[in-house]
Amino acid sequence: MTTFFLVRHGETEWNQEHRLQGWLDSPLSEKGILHAKKLGEQLKDIQFVAAYSSSSGRAKETLSYLIADRALPCYFEDDLREIFLGNWQGKTIEDILLTYRFDYELYTDYPAQFIATHTESFGAVTERAMYTLKNIAEKYPYENVLIVSHGVTIKCIINAILERSIHQLWATPIIEGTSVTIIERLDEQWMVKDIGNTKHFE
């Protein structure tokens, strides 16, 4: 059985500004760094065979705090990146609502009705992320693997494994910065063991 520890990157400066990132980037905030260090401490006794990260800078930065001084092979995958948000990337939610209110409200409140035009679709994110996890599981069929990815990407993975419809994409709990979601793969079966755990905040 492969056990994946899926971690969302730590809070960033743009997260604080309510500015959408997608495939753009911003550095971790002080809180993001603190939480990443705390999680690294919590995970220190877990034996990971490898670590995989989104190729985005905020994910790589988070991973560096999680693994600290460990001699762990690290790989960076474009297919673990966040959803591509097209014209919304780099803009604050307030600004987006001025021009794209209807589309943005579909995106946040009615994901099954959201039609990707300038953005990536939820289906495309799900396909690339699950394909990547499947390949990693086949490479490490009996190991623990650390993954650093993004909020929407992790939500898509959870939704796919639980076989939920897209309208349930944003079901609670929230995937907060540095939260841990644990999934397992045994043979061809996927299982979700924990979602959005933030015990290290305490």
N, C-alpha and C. Protein backbone atom coordinates (compact mmCIF):
# COMPACT_ATOMS: atom_id res chain seq x y z
N MET A 1 0.83 -1.19 0.00
CA MET A 1 0.00 0.00 0.00
C MET A 1 0.87 1.25 0.00
N THR A 2 0.56 2.18 -0.88
CA THR A 2 1.22 3.49 -0.89
C THR A 2 0.38 4.46 -0.07
N THR A 3 1.04 5.18 0.83
CA THR A 3 0.36 6.19 1.62
C THR A 3 0.89 7.56 1.23
N PHE A 4 -0.02 8.42 0.78
CA PHE A 4 0.34 9.78 0.38
C PHE A 4 -0.06 10.76 1.48
N PHE A 5 0.87 11.60 1.86
CA PHE A 5 0.60 12.72 2.75
C PHE A 5 0.54 13.96 1.87
N LEU A 6 -0.69 14.39 1.55
CA LEU A 6 -0.90 15.53 0.65
C LEU A 6 -0.97 16.82 1.46
N VAL A 7 -0.02 17.69 1.25
CA VAL A 7 0.06 18.94 2.00
C VAL A 7 -0.21 20.12 1.08
N ARG A 8 -1.11 21.00 1.49
CA ARG A 8 -1.25 22.25 0.74
C ARG A 8 -0.11 23.17 1.15
N HIS A 9 0.41 23.94 0.19
CA HIS A 9 1.48 24.89 0.49
C HIS A 9 1.05 25.83 1.63
N GLY A 10 2.03 26.44 2.29
CA GLY A 10 1.74 27.38 3.36
C GLY A 10 1.12 28.68 2.84
N GLU A 11 0.50 29.40 3.75
CA GLU A 11 -0.09 30.69 3.38
C GLU A 11 0.95 31.59 2.71
N THR A 12 0.52 32.30 1.66
CA THR A 12 1.41 33.20 0.93
C THR A 12 0.99 34.65 1.12
N GLU A 13 1.83 35.54 0.64
CA GLU A 13 1.52 36.97 0.69
C GLU A 13 0.27 37.27 -0.12
N TRP A 14 0.11 36.62 -1.27
CA TRP A 14 -1.09 36.86 -2.08
C TRP A 14 -2.34 36.27 -1.42
N ASN A 15 -2.19 35.16 -0.69
CA ASN A 15 -3.32 34.64 0.08
C ASN A 15 -3.81 35.70 1.06
N GLN A 16 -2.88 36.36 1.71
CA GLN A 16 -3.24 37.41 2.67
C GLN A 16 -3.97 38.56 1.99
N GLU A 17 -3.61 38.83 0.75
CA GLU A 17 -4.22 39.94 0.00
C GLU A 17 -5.49 39.52 -0.73
N HIS A 18 -5.90 38.25 -0.56
CA HIS A 18 -7.06 37.70 -1.29
C HIS A 18 -6.87 37.87 -2.80
N ARG A 19 -5.64 37.57 -3.23
CA ARG A 19 -5.27 37.67 -4.64
C ARG A 19 -5.06 36.27 -5.19
N LEU A 20 -5.70 35.94 -6.31
CA LEU A 20 -5.63 34.58 -6.86
C LEU A 20 -4.28 34.33 -7.52
N GLN A 21 -3.77 33.12 -7.33
CA GLN A 21 -2.44 32.79 -7.82
C GLN A 21 -2.47 31.88 -9.04
N GLY A 22 -3.16 30.74 -8.93
CA GLY A 22 -3.13 29.81 -10.05
C GLY A 22 -1.71 29.40 -10.38
N TRP A 23 -1.29 29.64 -11.61
CA TRP A 23 0.07 29.30 -12.01
C TRP A 23 1.06 30.44 -11.75
N LEU A 24 0.59 31.58 -11.28
CA LEU A 24 1.49 32.63 -10.81
C LEU A 24 1.89 32.31 -9.38
N ASP A 25 2.69 33.18 -8.77
CA ASP A 25 3.27 32.81 -7.50
C ASP A 25 3.51 34.01 -6.61
N SER A 26 3.63 33.73 -5.31
CA SER A 26 4.10 34.72 -4.34
C SER A 26 4.75 33.97 -3.19
N PRO A 27 5.63 34.64 -2.44
CA PRO A 27 6.35 33.95 -1.36
C PRO A 27 5.44 33.61 -0.19
N LEU A 28 5.88 32.66 0.63
CA LEU A 28 5.15 32.34 1.85
C LEU A 28 5.15 33.53 2.80
N SER A 29 4.05 33.70 3.52
CA SER A 29 3.98 34.71 4.57
C SER A 29 4.70 34.18 5.81
N GLU A 30 4.84 35.04 6.82
CA GLU A 30 5.45 34.59 8.07
C GLU A 30 4.65 33.44 8.69
N LYS A 31 3.33 33.55 8.62
CA LYS A 31 2.48 32.47 9.15
C LYS A 31 2.67 31.20 8.34
N GLY A 32 2.77 31.33 7.03
CA GLY A 32 2.98 30.16 6.18
C GLY A 32 4.27 29.44 6.50
N ILE A 33 5.32 30.20 6.75
CA ILE A 33 6.61 29.61 7.11
C ILE A 33 6.53 28.93 8.47
N LEU A 34 5.90 29.61 9.44
CA LEU A 34 5.77 29.05 10.78
C LEU A 34 5.01 27.72 10.75
N HIS A 35 3.88 27.69 10.04
CA HIS A 35 3.09 26.46 9.99
C HIS A 35 3.82 25.34 9.26
N ALA A 36 4.57 25.69 8.21
CA ALA A 36 5.35 24.67 7.49
C ALA A 36 6.42 24.07 8.40
N LYS A 37 7.07 24.91 9.18
CA LYS A 37 8.08 24.40 10.12
C LYS A 37 7.45 23.51 11.18
N LYS A 38 6.28 23.92 11.69
CA LYS A 38 5.58 23.12 12.70
C LYS A 38 5.17 21.77 12.13
N LEU A 39 4.68 21.78 10.88
CA LEU A 39 4.29 20.51 10.27
C LEU A 39 5.50 19.63 10.03
N GLY A 40 6.60 20.22 9.61
CA GLY A 40 7.83 19.45 9.43
C GLY A 40 8.23 18.74 10.70
N GLU A 41 8.07 19.42 11.83
CA GLU A 41 8.38 18.82 13.13
C GLU A 41 7.42 17.67 13.42
N GLN A 42 6.14 17.85 13.09
CA GLN A 42 5.15 16.81 13.35
C GLN A 42 5.40 15.56 12.50
N LEU A 43 5.92 15.78 11.29
CA LEU A 43 6.13 14.66 10.36
C LEU A 43 7.52 14.02 10.46
N LYS A 44 8.35 14.52 11.37
CA LYS A 44 9.77 14.13 11.36
C LYS A 44 10.01 12.63 11.58
N ASP A 45 9.09 11.97 12.27
CA ASP A 45 9.30 10.55 12.55
C ASP A 45 8.69 9.62 11.50
N ILE A 46 8.04 10.19 10.51
CA ILE A 46 7.46 9.38 9.43
C ILE A 46 8.53 9.12 8.38
N GLN A 47 8.71 7.89 8.02
CA GLN A 47 9.72 7.51 7.04
C GLN A 47 9.16 7.67 5.62
N PHE A 48 9.58 8.71 4.94
CA PHE A 48 9.17 8.93 3.55
C PHE A 48 10.23 8.39 2.61
N VAL A 49 9.78 7.75 1.52
CA VAL A 49 10.73 7.25 0.53
C VAL A 49 11.11 8.36 -0.45
N ALA A 50 10.20 9.33 -0.65
CA ALA A 50 10.46 10.42 -1.59
C ALA A 50 9.46 11.55 -1.32
N ALA A 51 9.79 12.72 -1.86
CA ALA A 51 8.89 13.87 -1.77
C ALA A 51 8.65 14.41 -3.17
N TYR A 52 7.41 14.73 -3.45
CA TYR A 52 7.03 15.33 -4.72
C TYR A 52 6.35 16.66 -4.44
N SER A 53 6.63 17.64 -5.28
CA SER A 53 6.05 18.96 -5.10
C SER A 53 5.58 19.49 -6.44
N SER A 54 4.53 20.27 -6.38
CA SER A 54 4.20 21.13 -7.52
C SER A 54 5.44 21.94 -7.89
N SER A 55 5.55 22.28 -9.15
CA SER A 55 6.71 23.07 -9.60
C SER A 55 6.58 24.55 -9.27
N SER A 56 5.48 24.95 -8.65
CA SER A 56 5.30 26.35 -8.24
C SER A 56 6.21 26.68 -7.05
N GLY A 57 6.69 27.91 -7.04
CA GLY A 57 7.64 28.33 -6.01
C GLY A 57 7.12 28.18 -4.60
N ARG A 58 5.83 28.51 -4.37
CA ARG A 58 5.29 28.44 -3.01
C ARG A 58 5.23 27.01 -2.50
N ALA A 59 5.03 26.05 -3.40
CA ALA A 59 5.03 24.64 -3.01
C ALA A 59 6.45 24.17 -2.72
N LYS A 60 7.39 24.56 -3.56
CA LYS A 60 8.79 24.20 -3.33
C LYS A 60 9.30 24.77 -2.01
N GLU A 61 8.93 26.03 -1.75
CA GLU A 61 9.35 26.67 -0.51
C GLU A 61 8.78 25.93 0.70
N THR A 62 7.51 25.56 0.62
CA THR A 62 6.89 24.79 1.71
C THR A 62 7.62 23.47 1.91
N LEU A 63 7.92 22.78 0.83
CA LEU A 63 8.61 21.49 0.93
C LEU A 63 9.96 21.64 1.62
N SER A 64 10.66 22.72 1.34
CA SER A 64 11.99 22.90 1.94
C SER A 64 11.90 22.95 3.46
N TYR A 65 10.82 23.54 4.00
CA TYR A 65 10.65 23.58 5.45
C TYR A 65 10.17 22.24 5.99
N LEU A 66 9.40 21.51 5.20
CA LEU A 66 8.89 20.21 5.66
C LEU A 66 9.99 19.17 5.81
N ILE A 67 10.91 19.18 4.86
CA ILE A 67 11.94 18.13 4.91
C ILE A 67 13.18 18.57 5.68
N ALA A 68 13.37 19.89 5.84
CA ALA A 68 14.49 20.43 6.62
C ALA A 68 15.81 19.76 6.23
N ASP A 69 16.40 19.02 7.17
CA ASP A 69 17.72 18.43 6.92
C ASP A 69 17.67 16.99 6.41
N ARG A 70 16.48 16.50 6.10
CA ARG A 70 16.39 15.11 5.62
C ARG A 70 17.07 14.94 4.27
N ALA A 71 17.72 13.81 4.11
CA ALA A 71 18.28 13.44 2.80
C ALA A 71 17.20 12.68 2.06
N LEU A 72 16.30 13.42 1.42
CA LEU A 72 15.13 12.81 0.79
C LEU A 72 15.09 13.21 -0.68
N PRO A 73 14.97 12.24 -1.60
CA PRO A 73 14.87 12.61 -3.01
C PRO A 73 13.61 13.42 -3.26
N CYS A 74 13.77 14.55 -3.97
CA CYS A 74 12.65 15.45 -4.24
C CYS A 74 12.45 15.61 -5.74
N TYR A 75 11.18 15.62 -6.14
CA TYR A 75 10.83 15.74 -7.55
C TYR A 75 9.78 16.83 -7.70
N PHE A 76 9.85 17.56 -8.80
CA PHE A 76 8.94 18.69 -9.01
C PHE A 76 8.10 18.43 -10.26
N GLU A 77 6.79 18.50 -10.08
CA GLU A 77 5.86 18.08 -11.13
C GLU A 77 4.92 19.23 -11.52
N ASP A 78 4.91 19.57 -12.81
CA ASP A 78 3.95 20.56 -13.30
C ASP A 78 2.52 20.11 -13.07
N ASP A 79 2.28 18.80 -13.15
CA ASP A 79 0.92 18.29 -13.06
C ASP A 79 0.37 18.28 -11.64
N LEU A 80 1.19 18.69 -10.66
CA LEU A 80 0.70 18.88 -9.30
C LEU A 80 0.42 20.35 -9.01
N ARG A 81 0.54 21.20 -10.03
CA ARG A 81 0.29 22.63 -9.84
C ARG A 81 -1.19 22.91 -9.56
N GLU A 82 -1.44 24.15 -9.16
CA GLU A 82 -2.81 24.61 -8.93
C GLU A 82 -3.56 24.70 -10.26
N ILE A 83 -4.87 24.84 -10.18
CA ILE A 83 -5.68 25.08 -11.37
C ILE A 83 -5.20 26.36 -12.06
N PHE A 84 -5.14 26.35 -13.37
CA PHE A 84 -4.78 27.54 -14.14
C PHE A 84 -6.00 28.46 -14.17
N LEU A 85 -5.82 29.70 -13.72
CA LEU A 85 -6.97 30.61 -13.57
C LEU A 85 -6.98 31.75 -14.57
N GLY A 86 -6.21 31.63 -15.63
CA GLY A 86 -6.32 32.55 -16.75
C GLY A 86 -6.31 34.02 -16.36
N ASN A 87 -7.34 34.75 -16.79
CA ASN A 87 -7.41 36.20 -16.58
C ASN A 87 -7.53 36.60 -15.12
N TRP A 88 -7.87 35.65 -14.25
CA TRP A 88 -8.02 35.97 -12.82
C TRP A 88 -6.70 35.96 -12.07
N GLN A 89 -5.68 35.37 -12.64
CA GLN A 89 -4.41 35.20 -11.93
C GLN A 89 -3.76 36.56 -11.67
N GLY A 90 -3.36 36.76 -10.42
CA GLY A 90 -2.73 38.01 -10.02
C GLY A 90 -3.70 39.09 -9.62
N LYS A 91 -4.99 38.85 -9.77
CA LYS A 91 -6.01 39.84 -9.43
C LYS A 91 -6.63 39.51 -8.07
N THR A 92 -7.06 40.55 -7.35
CA THR A 92 -7.77 40.33 -6.10
C THR A 92 -9.20 39.87 -6.41
N ILE A 93 -9.79 39.19 -5.45
CA ILE A 93 -11.18 38.75 -5.61
C ILE A 93 -12.08 39.97 -5.83
N GLU A 94 -11.80 41.04 -5.13
CA GLU A 94 -12.60 42.27 -5.27
C GLU A 94 -12.57 42.76 -6.71
N ASP A 95 -11.39 42.76 -7.32
CA ASP A 95 -11.27 43.21 -8.71
C ASP A 95 -11.98 42.24 -9.67
N ILE A 96 -11.85 40.96 -9.42
CA ILE A 96 -12.47 39.95 -10.28
C ILE A 96 -13.99 40.12 -10.28
N LEU A 97 -14.55 40.39 -9.11
CA LEU A 97 -15.99 40.52 -8.99
C LEU A 97 -16.53 41.72 -9.77
N LEU A 98 -15.69 42.71 -10.01
CA LEU A 98 -16.12 43.87 -10.79
C LEU A 98 -16.37 43.52 -12.25
N THR A 99 -15.61 42.56 -12.77
CA THR A 99 -15.68 42.23 -14.20
C THR A 99 -16.26 40.85 -14.48
N TYR A 100 -16.01 39.90 -13.58
CA TYR A 100 -16.36 38.50 -13.83
C TYR A 100 -17.28 37.94 -12.74
N ARG A 101 -18.13 38.78 -12.15
CA ARG A 101 -18.91 38.35 -10.99
C ARG A 101 -19.68 37.05 -11.26
N PHE A 102 -20.40 36.98 -12.36
CA PHE A 102 -21.24 35.80 -12.62
C PHE A 102 -20.38 34.54 -12.71
N ASP A 103 -19.32 34.58 -13.52
CA ASP A 103 -18.46 33.41 -13.68
C ASP A 103 -17.78 33.03 -12.37
N TYR A 104 -17.33 34.04 -11.65
CA TYR A 104 -16.61 33.74 -10.41
C TYR A 104 -17.54 33.14 -9.36
N GLU A 105 -18.78 33.62 -9.31
CA GLU A 105 -19.72 33.05 -8.36
C GLU A 105 -20.12 31.62 -8.74
N LEU A 106 -20.16 31.31 -10.03
CA LEU A 106 -20.35 29.92 -10.44
C LEU A 106 -19.17 29.07 -9.97
N TYR A 107 -17.97 29.58 -10.17
CA TYR A 107 -16.74 28.88 -9.77
C TYR A 107 -16.75 28.56 -8.28
N THR A 108 -17.15 29.53 -7.45
CA THR A 108 -17.06 29.35 -6.00
C THR A 108 -18.30 28.69 -5.39
N ASP A 109 -19.47 28.87 -6.00
CA ASP A 109 -20.72 28.39 -5.38
C ASP A 109 -21.40 27.26 -6.14
N TYR A 110 -21.19 27.20 -7.45
CA TYR A 110 -21.87 26.19 -8.28
C TYR A 110 -20.86 25.57 -9.26
N PRO A 111 -19.85 24.86 -8.73
CA PRO A 111 -18.77 24.38 -9.60
C PRO A 111 -19.24 23.48 -10.74
N ALA A 112 -20.34 22.77 -10.57
CA ALA A 112 -20.84 21.90 -11.64
C ALA A 112 -21.34 22.70 -12.83
N GLN A 113 -21.69 23.96 -12.60
CA GLN A 113 -22.20 24.81 -13.68
C GLN A 113 -21.12 25.71 -14.27
N PHE A 114 -19.94 25.68 -13.66
CA PHE A 114 -18.85 26.55 -14.14
C PHE A 114 -18.29 26.02 -15.45
N ILE A 115 -18.21 26.88 -16.45
CA ILE A 115 -17.65 26.50 -17.75
C ILE A 115 -16.31 27.20 -17.91
N ALA A 116 -15.26 26.40 -18.05
CA ALA A 116 -13.91 26.96 -18.18
C ALA A 116 -13.74 27.53 -19.58
N THR A 117 -13.50 28.82 -19.65
CA THR A 117 -13.20 29.46 -20.94
C THR A 117 -11.74 29.89 -20.94
N HIS A 118 -11.40 30.89 -20.12
CA HIS A 118 -10.01 31.34 -20.01
C HIS A 118 -9.25 30.57 -18.93
N THR A 119 -9.95 29.72 -18.17
CA THR A 119 -9.31 28.95 -17.11
C THR A 119 -9.22 27.47 -17.49
N GLU A 120 -8.54 26.72 -16.64
CA GLU A 120 -8.52 25.26 -16.75
C GLU A 120 -9.80 24.71 -16.12
N SER A 121 -10.28 23.60 -16.59
CA SER A 121 -11.47 22.99 -16.01
C SER A 121 -11.09 22.14 -14.80
N PHE A 122 -12.06 21.91 -13.92
CA PHE A 122 -11.84 21.04 -12.77
C PHE A 122 -11.52 19.62 -13.24
N GLY A 123 -12.14 19.21 -14.32
CA GLY A 123 -11.88 17.88 -14.86
C GLY A 123 -10.45 17.71 -15.32
N ALA A 124 -9.90 18.74 -15.94
CA ALA A 124 -8.51 18.67 -16.41
C ALA A 124 -7.54 18.60 -15.24
N VAL A 125 -7.82 19.37 -14.19
CA VAL A 125 -6.97 19.33 -12.99
C VAL A 125 -7.01 17.93 -12.39
N THR A 126 -8.21 17.38 -12.27
CA THR A 126 -8.38 16.04 -11.70
C THR A 126 -7.60 15.00 -12.50
N GLU A 127 -7.72 15.08 -13.80
CA GLU A 127 -7.07 14.07 -14.66
C GLU A 127 -5.56 14.10 -14.51
N ARG A 128 -4.98 15.29 -14.56
CA ARG A 128 -3.50 15.36 -14.48
C ARG A 128 -2.98 14.99 -13.09
N ALA A 129 -3.72 15.40 -12.05
CA ALA A 129 -3.27 15.10 -10.68
C ALA A 129 -3.38 13.61 -10.38
N MET A 130 -4.50 12.99 -10.74
CA MET A 130 -4.69 11.56 -10.46
C MET A 130 -3.71 10.71 -11.28
N TYR A 131 -3.45 11.13 -12.51
CA TYR A 131 -2.48 10.42 -13.35
C TYR A 131 -1.10 10.42 -12.68
N THR A 132 -0.72 11.57 -12.13
CA THR A 132 0.58 11.70 -11.47
C THR A 132 0.64 10.83 -10.22
N LEU A 133 -0.40 10.87 -9.39
CA LEU A 133 -0.41 10.05 -8.18
C LEU A 133 -0.37 8.56 -8.50
N LYS A 134 -1.09 8.16 -9.55
CA LYS A 134 -1.08 6.75 -9.95
C LYS A 134 0.33 6.31 -10.33
N ASN A 135 1.03 7.14 -11.08
CA ASN A 135 2.40 6.81 -11.49
C ASN A 135 3.34 6.72 -10.28
N ILE A 136 3.16 7.64 -9.33
CA ILE A 136 4.00 7.61 -8.13
C ILE A 136 3.70 6.35 -7.32
N ALA A 137 2.42 6.00 -7.19
CA ALA A 137 2.05 4.80 -6.43
C ALA A 137 2.64 3.54 -7.06
N GLU A 138 2.68 3.51 -8.37
CA GLU A 138 3.24 2.34 -9.05
C GLU A 138 4.76 2.25 -8.84
N LYS A 139 5.38 3.41 -8.67
CA LYS A 139 6.83 3.44 -8.42
C LYS A 139 7.17 3.04 -6.99
N TYR A 140 6.28 3.41 -6.04
CA TYR A 140 6.51 3.12 -4.62
C TYR A 140 5.27 2.41 -4.04
N PRO A 141 5.10 1.13 -4.34
CA PRO A 141 3.85 0.44 -3.97
C PRO A 141 3.70 0.13 -2.48
N TYR A 142 4.77 0.30 -1.69
CA TYR A 142 4.68 -0.07 -0.26
C TYR A 142 5.26 1.01 0.64
N GLU A 143 5.21 2.26 0.20
CA GLU A 143 5.94 3.31 0.92
C GLU A 143 5.07 4.51 1.27
N ASN A 144 5.63 5.38 2.12
CA ASN A 144 5.03 6.69 2.41
C ASN A 144 5.64 7.73 1.49
N VAL A 145 4.80 8.55 0.88
CA VAL A 145 5.27 9.58 -0.04
C VAL A 145 4.69 10.93 0.39
N LEU A 146 5.55 11.94 0.46
CA LEU A 146 5.14 13.30 0.81
C LEU A 146 4.86 14.07 -0.47
N ILE A 147 3.71 14.76 -0.51
CA ILE A 147 3.31 15.54 -1.69
C ILE A 147 2.95 16.94 -1.24
N VAL A 148 3.48 17.96 -1.92
CA VAL A 148 3.06 19.34 -1.66
C VAL A 148 2.35 19.86 -2.90
N SER A 149 1.10 20.24 -2.73
CA SER A 149 0.31 20.71 -3.87
C SER A 149 -0.52 21.93 -3.45
N HIS A 150 -1.74 22.03 -3.95
CA HIS A 150 -2.53 23.26 -3.83
C HIS A 150 -3.98 22.94 -3.48
N GLY A 151 -4.69 23.95 -3.00
CA GLY A 151 -6.04 23.76 -2.49
C GLY A 151 -7.02 23.15 -3.47
N VAL A 152 -7.13 23.73 -4.66
CA VAL A 152 -8.10 23.21 -5.63
C VAL A 152 -7.65 21.83 -6.13
N THR A 153 -6.38 21.67 -6.36
CA THR A 153 -5.86 20.39 -6.84
C THR A 153 -6.15 19.28 -5.84
N ILE A 154 -5.92 19.55 -4.56
CA ILE A 154 -6.19 18.55 -3.53
C ILE A 154 -7.69 18.27 -3.44
N LYS A 155 -8.52 19.31 -3.56
CA LYS A 155 -9.97 19.11 -3.56
C LYS A 155 -10.40 18.20 -4.72
N CYS A 156 -9.80 18.40 -5.88
CA CYS A 156 -10.13 17.58 -7.05
C CYS A 156 -9.74 16.13 -6.82
N ILE A 157 -8.60 15.90 -6.19
CA ILE A 157 -8.15 14.54 -5.89
C ILE A 157 -9.12 13.86 -4.93
N ILE A 158 -9.49 14.56 -3.86
CA ILE A 158 -10.44 14.02 -2.89
C ILE A 158 -11.76 13.66 -3.55
N ASN A 159 -12.25 14.60 -4.36
CA ASN A 159 -13.54 14.39 -5.02
C ASN A 159 -13.51 13.16 -5.92
N ALA A 160 -12.40 12.99 -6.64
CA ALA A 160 -12.27 11.85 -7.55
C ALA A 160 -12.26 10.53 -6.78
N ILE A 161 -11.49 10.47 -5.70
CA ILE A 161 -11.37 9.23 -4.93
C ILE A 161 -12.69 8.87 -4.26
N LEU A 162 -13.39 9.88 -3.75
CA LEU A 162 -14.67 9.63 -3.08
C LEU A 162 -15.81 9.45 -4.08
N GLU A 163 -15.49 9.61 -5.37
CA GLU A 163 -16.47 9.44 -6.46
C GLU A 163 -17.68 10.37 -6.27
N ARG A 164 -17.38 11.59 -5.88
CA ARG A 164 -18.43 12.58 -5.72
C ARG A 164 -18.62 13.36 -7.02
N SER A 165 -19.80 13.91 -7.20
CA SER A 165 -20.04 14.76 -8.37
C SER A 165 -19.35 16.10 -8.16
N ILE A 166 -19.15 16.82 -9.25
CA ILE A 166 -18.39 18.07 -9.20
C ILE A 166 -19.08 19.12 -8.35
N HIS A 167 -20.41 19.03 -8.18
CA HIS A 167 -21.08 20.05 -7.36
C HIS A 167 -20.71 19.94 -5.89
N GLN A 168 -20.08 18.83 -5.49
CA GLN A 168 -19.62 18.65 -4.12
C GLN A 168 -18.15 19.02 -3.92
N LEU A 169 -17.56 19.64 -4.94
CA LEU A 169 -16.12 19.91 -4.91
C LEU A 169 -15.69 20.69 -3.67
N TRP A 170 -16.48 21.67 -3.26
CA TRP A 170 -16.06 22.53 -2.15
C TRP A 170 -16.59 22.05 -0.79
N ALA A 171 -17.03 20.81 -0.71
CA ALA A 171 -17.54 20.27 0.56
C ALA A 171 -16.48 20.41 1.66
N THR A 172 -16.95 20.68 2.87
CA THR A 172 -16.02 20.82 3.99
C THR A 172 -15.34 19.48 4.29
N PRO A 173 -14.17 19.48 4.94
CA PRO A 173 -13.49 20.63 5.50
C PRO A 173 -12.70 21.44 4.47
N ILE A 174 -12.38 22.66 4.83
CA ILE A 174 -11.54 23.52 4.00
C ILE A 174 -10.12 22.96 3.98
N ILE A 175 -9.46 23.10 2.84
CA ILE A 175 -8.05 22.70 2.74
C ILE A 175 -7.20 23.94 3.02
N GLU A 176 -6.84 24.10 4.28
CA GLU A 176 -6.08 25.28 4.69
C GLU A 176 -4.59 25.11 4.37
N GLY A 177 -3.87 26.22 4.42
CA GLY A 177 -2.43 26.18 4.18
C GLY A 177 -1.73 25.25 5.14
N THR A 178 -0.90 24.36 4.64
CA THR A 178 -0.13 23.31 5.33
C THR A 178 -1.01 22.22 5.94
N SER A 179 -2.31 22.20 5.63
CA SER A 179 -3.13 21.08 6.12
C SER A 179 -2.69 19.79 5.43
N VAL A 180 -2.96 18.67 6.11
CA VAL A 180 -2.54 17.36 5.62
C VAL A 180 -3.76 16.50 5.28
N THR A 181 -3.78 15.98 4.08
CA THR A 181 -4.80 15.03 3.64
C THR A 181 -4.08 13.71 3.35
N ILE A 182 -4.56 12.64 3.95
CA ILE A 182 -3.89 11.34 3.79
C ILE A 182 -4.75 10.44 2.90
N ILE A 183 -4.15 9.95 1.83
CA ILE A 183 -4.83 9.00 0.97
C ILE A 183 -3.95 7.76 0.79
N GLU A 184 -4.60 6.65 0.53
CA GLU A 184 -3.88 5.39 0.35
C GLU A 184 -4.28 4.75 -0.97
N ARG A 185 -3.35 4.00 -1.54
CA ARG A 185 -3.66 3.22 -2.74
C ARG A 185 -3.18 1.79 -2.53
N LEU A 186 -4.10 0.86 -2.58
CA LEU A 186 -3.80 -0.56 -2.45
C LEU A 186 -4.32 -1.26 -3.68
N ASP A 187 -3.40 -1.88 -4.42
CA ASP A 187 -3.75 -2.46 -5.73
C ASP A 187 -4.36 -1.35 -6.60
N GLU A 188 -5.60 -1.49 -7.01
CA GLU A 188 -6.23 -0.46 -7.85
C GLU A 188 -7.19 0.43 -7.05
N GLN A 189 -7.24 0.21 -5.75
CA GLN A 189 -8.22 0.91 -4.92
C GLN A 189 -7.59 2.12 -4.22
N TRP A 190 -8.33 3.25 -4.26
CA TRP A 190 -7.92 4.47 -3.56
C TRP A 190 -8.80 4.65 -2.32
N MET A 191 -8.22 5.17 -1.25
CA MET A 191 -8.97 5.45 -0.02
C MET A 191 -8.54 6.79 0.56
N VAL A 192 -9.48 7.53 1.09
CA VAL A 192 -9.18 8.78 1.79
C VAL A 192 -9.24 8.49 3.29
N LYS A 193 -8.14 8.74 4.00
CA LYS A 193 -8.07 8.43 5.43
C LYS A 193 -8.25 9.66 6.31
N ASP A 194 -7.86 10.83 5.81
CA ASP A 194 -7.97 12.06 6.60
C ASP A 194 -7.99 13.23 5.62
N ILE A 195 -8.74 14.28 5.97
CA ILE A 195 -8.86 15.43 5.07
C ILE A 195 -8.56 16.72 5.82
N GLY A 196 -7.61 17.49 5.32
CA GLY A 196 -7.36 18.84 5.81
C GLY A 196 -6.97 18.92 7.27
N ASN A 197 -6.18 17.97 7.75
CA ASN A 197 -5.80 17.95 9.16
C ASN A 197 -4.84 19.11 9.50
N THR A 198 -5.15 19.83 10.57
CA THR A 198 -4.32 20.98 10.98
C THR A 198 -3.91 20.88 12.44
N LYS A 199 -3.67 19.69 12.94
CA LYS A 199 -3.30 19.51 14.35
C LYS A 199 -2.03 20.28 14.71
N HIS A 200 -1.15 20.47 13.74
CA HIS A 200 0.11 21.17 14.03
C HIS A 200 -0.10 22.66 14.29
N PHE A 201 -1.30 23.20 14.05
CA PHE A 201 -1.59 24.59 14.37
C PHE A 201 -1.65 24.82 15.88
N GLU A 202 -1.93 23.75 16.62
CA GLU A 202 -2.18 23.88 18.07
C GLU A 202 -0.90 24.21 18.84
